[in-house]
CSV table of C-alpha atoms in Angstrom, one decimal:
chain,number,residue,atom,x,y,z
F,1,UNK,CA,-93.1,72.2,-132.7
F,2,UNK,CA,-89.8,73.4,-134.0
F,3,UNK,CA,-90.8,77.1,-132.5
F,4,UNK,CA,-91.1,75.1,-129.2
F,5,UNK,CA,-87.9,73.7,-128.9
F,6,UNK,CA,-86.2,77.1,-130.2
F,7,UNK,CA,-87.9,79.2,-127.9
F,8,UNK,CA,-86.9,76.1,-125.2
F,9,UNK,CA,-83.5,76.3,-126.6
F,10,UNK,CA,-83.5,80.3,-125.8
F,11,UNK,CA,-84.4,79.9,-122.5
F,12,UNK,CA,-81.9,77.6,-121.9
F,13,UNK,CA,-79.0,79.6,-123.5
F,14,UNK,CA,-80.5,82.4,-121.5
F,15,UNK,CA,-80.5,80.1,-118.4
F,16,UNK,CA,-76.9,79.6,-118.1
F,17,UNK,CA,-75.3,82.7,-120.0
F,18,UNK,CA,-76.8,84.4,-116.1
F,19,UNK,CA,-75.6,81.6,-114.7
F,20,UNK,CA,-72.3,82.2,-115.5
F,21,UNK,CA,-72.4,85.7,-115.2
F,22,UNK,CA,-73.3,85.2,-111.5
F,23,UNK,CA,-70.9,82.8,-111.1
F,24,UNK,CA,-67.8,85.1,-112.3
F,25,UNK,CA,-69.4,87.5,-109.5
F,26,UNK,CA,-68.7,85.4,-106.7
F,27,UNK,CA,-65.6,83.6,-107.5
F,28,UNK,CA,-64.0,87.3,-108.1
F,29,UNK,CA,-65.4,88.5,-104.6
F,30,UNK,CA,-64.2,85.1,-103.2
F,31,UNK,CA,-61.2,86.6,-104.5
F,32,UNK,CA,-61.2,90.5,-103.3
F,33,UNK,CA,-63.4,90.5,-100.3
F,34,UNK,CA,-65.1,86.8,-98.8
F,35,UNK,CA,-65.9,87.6,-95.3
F,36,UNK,CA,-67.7,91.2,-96.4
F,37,UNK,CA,-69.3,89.0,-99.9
F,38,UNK,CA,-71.6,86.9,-97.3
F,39,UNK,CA,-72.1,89.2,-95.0
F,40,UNK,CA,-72.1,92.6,-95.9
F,41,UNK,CA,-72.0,95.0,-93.2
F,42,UNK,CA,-70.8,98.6,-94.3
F,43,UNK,CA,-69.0,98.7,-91.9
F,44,UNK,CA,-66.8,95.4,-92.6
F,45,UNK,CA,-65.8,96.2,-96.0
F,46,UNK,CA,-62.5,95.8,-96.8
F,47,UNK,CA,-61.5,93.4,-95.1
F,48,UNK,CA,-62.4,94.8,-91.9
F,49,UNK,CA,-64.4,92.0,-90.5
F,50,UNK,CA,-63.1,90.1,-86.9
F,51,UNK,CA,-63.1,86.3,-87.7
F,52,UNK,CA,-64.3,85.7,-84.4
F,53,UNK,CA,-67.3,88.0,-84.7
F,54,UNK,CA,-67.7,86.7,-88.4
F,55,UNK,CA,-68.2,83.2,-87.6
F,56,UNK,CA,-70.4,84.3,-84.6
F,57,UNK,CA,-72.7,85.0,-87.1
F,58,UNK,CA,-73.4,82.2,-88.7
F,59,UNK,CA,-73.9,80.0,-85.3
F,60,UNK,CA,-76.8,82.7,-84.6
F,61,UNK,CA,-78.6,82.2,-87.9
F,62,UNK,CA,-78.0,78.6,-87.5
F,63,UNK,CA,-79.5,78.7,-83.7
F,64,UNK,CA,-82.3,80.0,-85.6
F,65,UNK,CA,-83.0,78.0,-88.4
F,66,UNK,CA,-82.7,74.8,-86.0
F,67,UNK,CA,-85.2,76.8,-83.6
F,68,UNK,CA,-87.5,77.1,-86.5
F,69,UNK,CA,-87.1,73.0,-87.2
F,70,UNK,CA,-87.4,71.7,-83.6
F,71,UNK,CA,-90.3,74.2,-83.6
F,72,UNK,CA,-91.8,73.3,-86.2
F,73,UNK,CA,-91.0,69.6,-87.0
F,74,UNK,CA,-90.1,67.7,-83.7
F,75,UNK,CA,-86.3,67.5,-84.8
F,76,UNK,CA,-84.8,66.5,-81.5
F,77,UNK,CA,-81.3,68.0,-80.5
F,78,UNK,CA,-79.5,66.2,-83.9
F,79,UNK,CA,-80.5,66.1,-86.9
F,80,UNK,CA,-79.1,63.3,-90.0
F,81,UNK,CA,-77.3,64.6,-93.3
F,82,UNK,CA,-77.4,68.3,-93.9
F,83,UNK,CA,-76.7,70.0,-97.4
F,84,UNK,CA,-75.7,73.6,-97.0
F,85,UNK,CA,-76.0,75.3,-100.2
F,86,UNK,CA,-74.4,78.5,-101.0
F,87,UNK,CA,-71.7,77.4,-98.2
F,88,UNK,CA,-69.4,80.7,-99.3
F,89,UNK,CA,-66.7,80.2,-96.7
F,90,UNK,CA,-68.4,78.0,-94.6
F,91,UNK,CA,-69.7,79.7,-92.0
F,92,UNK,CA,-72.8,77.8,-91.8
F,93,UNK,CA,-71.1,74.8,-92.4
F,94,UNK,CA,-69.1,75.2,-89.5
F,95,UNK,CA,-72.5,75.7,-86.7
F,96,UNK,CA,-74.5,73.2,-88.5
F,97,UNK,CA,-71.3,70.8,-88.0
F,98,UNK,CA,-72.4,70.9,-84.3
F,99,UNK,CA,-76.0,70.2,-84.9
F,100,UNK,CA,-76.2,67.8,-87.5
F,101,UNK,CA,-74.7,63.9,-87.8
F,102,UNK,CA,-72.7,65.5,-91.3
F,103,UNK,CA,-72.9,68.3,-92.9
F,104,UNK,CA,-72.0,68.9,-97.0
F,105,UNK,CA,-71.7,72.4,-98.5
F,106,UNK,CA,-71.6,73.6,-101.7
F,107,UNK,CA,-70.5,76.6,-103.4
F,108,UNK,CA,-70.3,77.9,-107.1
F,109,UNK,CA,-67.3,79.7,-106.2
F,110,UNK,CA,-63.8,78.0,-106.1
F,111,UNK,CA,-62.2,80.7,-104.3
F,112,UNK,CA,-65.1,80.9,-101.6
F,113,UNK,CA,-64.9,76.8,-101.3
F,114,UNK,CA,-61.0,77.2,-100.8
F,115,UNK,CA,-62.0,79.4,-97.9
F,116,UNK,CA,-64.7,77.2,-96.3
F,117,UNK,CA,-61.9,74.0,-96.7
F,118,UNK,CA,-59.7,76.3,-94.4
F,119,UNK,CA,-62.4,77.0,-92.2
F,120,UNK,CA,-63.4,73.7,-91.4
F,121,UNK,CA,-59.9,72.1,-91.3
F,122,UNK,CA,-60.4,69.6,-88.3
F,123,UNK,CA,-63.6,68.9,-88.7
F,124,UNK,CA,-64.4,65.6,-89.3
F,125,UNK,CA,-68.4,65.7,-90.0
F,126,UNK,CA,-68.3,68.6,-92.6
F,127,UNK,CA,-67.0,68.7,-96.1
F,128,UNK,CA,-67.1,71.1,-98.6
F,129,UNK,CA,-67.8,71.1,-102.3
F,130,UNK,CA,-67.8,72.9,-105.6
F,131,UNK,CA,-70.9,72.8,-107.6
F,132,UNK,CA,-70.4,74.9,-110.7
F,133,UNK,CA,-74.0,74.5,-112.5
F,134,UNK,CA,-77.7,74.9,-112.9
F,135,UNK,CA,-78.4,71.3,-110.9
F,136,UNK,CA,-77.3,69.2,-107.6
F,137,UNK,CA,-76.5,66.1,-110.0
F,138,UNK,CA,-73.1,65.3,-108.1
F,139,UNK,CA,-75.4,64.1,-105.4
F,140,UNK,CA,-77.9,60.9,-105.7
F,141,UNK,CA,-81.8,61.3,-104.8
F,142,UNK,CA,-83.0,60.9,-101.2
F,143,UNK,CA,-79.4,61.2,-99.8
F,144,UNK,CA,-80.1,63.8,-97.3
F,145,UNK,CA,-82.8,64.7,-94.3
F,146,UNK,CA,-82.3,68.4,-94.2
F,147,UNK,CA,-81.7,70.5,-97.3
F,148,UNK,CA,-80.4,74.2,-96.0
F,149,UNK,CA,-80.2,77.7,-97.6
F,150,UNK,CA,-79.4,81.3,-96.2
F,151,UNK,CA,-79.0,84.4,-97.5
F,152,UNK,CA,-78.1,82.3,-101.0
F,153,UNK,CA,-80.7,81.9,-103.0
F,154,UNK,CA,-81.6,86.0,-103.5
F,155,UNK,CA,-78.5,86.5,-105.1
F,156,UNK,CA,-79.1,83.6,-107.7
F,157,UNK,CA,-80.5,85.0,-111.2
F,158,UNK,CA,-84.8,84.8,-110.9
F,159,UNK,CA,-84.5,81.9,-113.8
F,160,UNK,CA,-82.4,79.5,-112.5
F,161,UNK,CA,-84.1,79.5,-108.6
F,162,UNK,CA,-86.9,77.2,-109.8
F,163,UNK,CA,-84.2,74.6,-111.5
F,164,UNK,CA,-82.6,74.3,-108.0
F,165,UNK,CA,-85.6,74.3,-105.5
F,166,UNK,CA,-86.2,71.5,-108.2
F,167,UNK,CA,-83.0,69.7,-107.0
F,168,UNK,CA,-83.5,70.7,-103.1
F,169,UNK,CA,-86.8,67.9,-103.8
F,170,UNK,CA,-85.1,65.6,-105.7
F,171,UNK,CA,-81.6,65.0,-103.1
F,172,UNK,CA,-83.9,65.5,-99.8
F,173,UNK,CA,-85.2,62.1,-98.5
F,174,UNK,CA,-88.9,61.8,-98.3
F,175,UNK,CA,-90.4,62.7,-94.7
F,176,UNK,CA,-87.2,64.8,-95.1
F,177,UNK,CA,-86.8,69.0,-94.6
F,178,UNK,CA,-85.9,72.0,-97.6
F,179,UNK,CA,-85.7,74.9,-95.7
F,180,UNK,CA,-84.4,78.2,-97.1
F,181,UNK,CA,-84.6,82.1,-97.1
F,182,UNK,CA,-85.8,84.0,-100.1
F,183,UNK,CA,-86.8,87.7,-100.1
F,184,UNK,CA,-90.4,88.7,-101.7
F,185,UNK,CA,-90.1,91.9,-102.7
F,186,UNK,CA,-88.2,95.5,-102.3
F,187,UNK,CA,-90.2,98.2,-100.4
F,188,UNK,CA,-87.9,100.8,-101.2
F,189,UNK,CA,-86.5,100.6,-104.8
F,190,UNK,CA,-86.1,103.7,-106.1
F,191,UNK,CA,-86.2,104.6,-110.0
F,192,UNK,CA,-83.2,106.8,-109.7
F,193,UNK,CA,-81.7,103.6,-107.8
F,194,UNK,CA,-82.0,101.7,-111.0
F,195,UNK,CA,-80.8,104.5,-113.3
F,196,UNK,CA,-77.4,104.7,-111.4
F,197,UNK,CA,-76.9,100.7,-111.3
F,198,UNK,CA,-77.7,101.0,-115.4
F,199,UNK,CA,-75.0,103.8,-115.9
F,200,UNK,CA,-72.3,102.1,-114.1
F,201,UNK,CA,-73.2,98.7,-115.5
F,202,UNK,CA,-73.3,100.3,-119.3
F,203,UNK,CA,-70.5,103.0,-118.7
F,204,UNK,CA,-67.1,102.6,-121.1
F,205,UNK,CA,-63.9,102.3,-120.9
F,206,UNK,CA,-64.6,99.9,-118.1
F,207,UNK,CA,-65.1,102.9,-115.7
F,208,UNK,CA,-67.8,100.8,-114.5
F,209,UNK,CA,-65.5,98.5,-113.1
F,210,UNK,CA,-63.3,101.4,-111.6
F,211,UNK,CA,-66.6,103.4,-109.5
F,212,UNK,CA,-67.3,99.5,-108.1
F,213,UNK,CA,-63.6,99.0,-107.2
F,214,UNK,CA,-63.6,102.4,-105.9
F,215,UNK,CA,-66.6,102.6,-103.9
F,216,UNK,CA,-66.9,99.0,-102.8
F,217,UNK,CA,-63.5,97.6,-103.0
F,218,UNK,CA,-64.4,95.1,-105.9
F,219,UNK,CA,-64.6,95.2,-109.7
F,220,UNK,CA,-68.0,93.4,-109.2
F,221,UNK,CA,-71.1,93.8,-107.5
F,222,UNK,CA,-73.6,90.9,-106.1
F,223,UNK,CA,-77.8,91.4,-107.0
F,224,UNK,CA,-80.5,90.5,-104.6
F,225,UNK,CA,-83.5,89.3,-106.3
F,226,UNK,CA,-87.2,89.1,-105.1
F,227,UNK,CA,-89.2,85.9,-105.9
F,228,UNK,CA,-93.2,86.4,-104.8
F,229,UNK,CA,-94.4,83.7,-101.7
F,230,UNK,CA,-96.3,82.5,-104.2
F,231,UNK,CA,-93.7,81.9,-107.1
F,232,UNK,CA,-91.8,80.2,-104.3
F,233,UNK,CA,-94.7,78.0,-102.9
F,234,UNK,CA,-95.4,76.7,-106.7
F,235,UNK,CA,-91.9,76.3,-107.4
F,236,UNK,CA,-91.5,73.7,-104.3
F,237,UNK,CA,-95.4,72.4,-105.2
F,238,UNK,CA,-93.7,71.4,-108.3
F,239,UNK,CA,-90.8,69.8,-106.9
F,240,UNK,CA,-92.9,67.7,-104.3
F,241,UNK,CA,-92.4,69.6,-101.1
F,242,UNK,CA,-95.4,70.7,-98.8
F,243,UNK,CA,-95.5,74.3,-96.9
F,244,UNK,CA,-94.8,73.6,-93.1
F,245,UNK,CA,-94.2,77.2,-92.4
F,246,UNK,CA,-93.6,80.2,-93.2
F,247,UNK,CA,-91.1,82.5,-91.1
F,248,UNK,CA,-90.3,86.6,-90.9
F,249,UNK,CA,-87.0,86.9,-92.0
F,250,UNK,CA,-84.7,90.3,-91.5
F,251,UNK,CA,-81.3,89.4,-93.0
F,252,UNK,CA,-81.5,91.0,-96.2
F,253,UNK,CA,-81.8,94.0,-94.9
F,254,UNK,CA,-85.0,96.5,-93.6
F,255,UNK,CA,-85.8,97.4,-96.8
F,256,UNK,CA,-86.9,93.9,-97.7
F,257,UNK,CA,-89.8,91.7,-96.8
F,258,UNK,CA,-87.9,88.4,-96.7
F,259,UNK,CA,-89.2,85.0,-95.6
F,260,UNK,CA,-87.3,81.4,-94.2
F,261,UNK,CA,-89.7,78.5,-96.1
F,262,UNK,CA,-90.0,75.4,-94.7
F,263,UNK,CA,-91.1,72.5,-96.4
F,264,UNK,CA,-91.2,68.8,-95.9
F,265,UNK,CA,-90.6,66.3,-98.4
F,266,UNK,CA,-93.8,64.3,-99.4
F,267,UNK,CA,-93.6,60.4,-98.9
């Protein structure tokens, strides 16, 4: 028994010390580079991306995911409350502001929700909100119809995805939507690829920090994590949400077999 709540106790610690380290990650890239952080074009880094064009974005992989609703579920041309997690600078926010009765996003980076608060100055149906831990607890059960998440959860450490699909069942309404992009696994991970990322992460002298800010114009660098479609299917079994559907998804790249999930809250 007392082995049991150590080795619960680890896995806790272990939780959150990633957590945090993830965390750091985005607020300093909320910091050095925002628009190229969410979506990272080669191209773009550096500040290089065209608002405009940015945001234009986001209203297409909106237009999609409310395709893949109506599609899918009936949803009419408006749907209720809408929680957009992993907002970054709300460019979601701002396309499902137009589809949705109110939209709520949240962020775990206070520089990135500074952003999104800019972005949707004006806007009287979307808010925006920092959420700096392993649960949704600032927001009451059943409070919303649609839960929302793009190109977000890959970049959250393997351990703490289950604790928040968790939370996606608990704050959607029952009869009510969790739908969300997760990538399954890399096709082209190469050993000599995970060699390099070891040396710069373990180098001294914080040289490490100096080839990132170098190369990439940051001191930090984001992960994107595979979770199996059927790690993902348990995970939301688990957290009382049935498999509606289960789409092709492209945005993390070719390299990567990536899905959008949707689910529907039992009840």
């Amino acid at each position: 028994m007392r082995m049991g709540k150590i080795s619960d106790t680890n896995v806790e610690s272990n939780k959150l010390r990633s957590f945090l380290a993830e965390k750091k990650v985005w607020e300093q890239l909320g910091i050095d580079d925002p628009l190229w952080a969410v979506v990272s074009n080669d191209h773009k880094r550096g500040g290089k991306w065209d608002r405009a064009e940015f945001f234009q974005t986001g209203e297409q992989d909106v237009a999609r995911y409310h395709e893949i609703l109506c599609k899918n579920l009936g949803c009419g041309n408006q749907l209720g409350r809408l929680l957009d997690f992993g907002c970054g600078v709300g460019r979601l926010t701002l396309a499902w502001s137009r589809r949705v009765h109110e939209v709520v996003g949240v962020d775990v980076s206070a520089p990135m929700i500074e952003h999104a608060k800019s972005t949707l100055q004006g806007i009287p149906n979307a808010k925006v909100l920092l959420n700096a831990s392993t649960d949704l607890s600032q927001f009451e059960a059943n409070s919303f119809d649609v839960v929302a998440s793009h190109i977000c959860l890959q970049h959250i450490p393997p351990q703490v995805i289950p604790a928040y699909i968790i939370e996606f069942g608990r704050i959607c309404r029952p009869g009510g939507v969790v739908i969300f992009q997760l990538p399954s696994r890399n096709r082209t991970l190469k050993v000599a690829s995970k060699v390099r990322s070891w040396i710069v992460e373990h180098a001294p002298f914080s040289l490490g920090s100096f080839y990132r800010r170098i190369k990439g114009g940051s001191t930090v660098r984001f992960k994107v994590h595979c979770t199996p479609t059927d790690i993902v299917i348990a995970f939301a079994s688990n957290a009382g949400l049935e498999l509606v559907s289960i789409e092709d998804d492209y945005s993390a790249g070719t390299s990567i077999v990536s899905h959008i999930y949707v689910f529907r809250k039992k009840g």
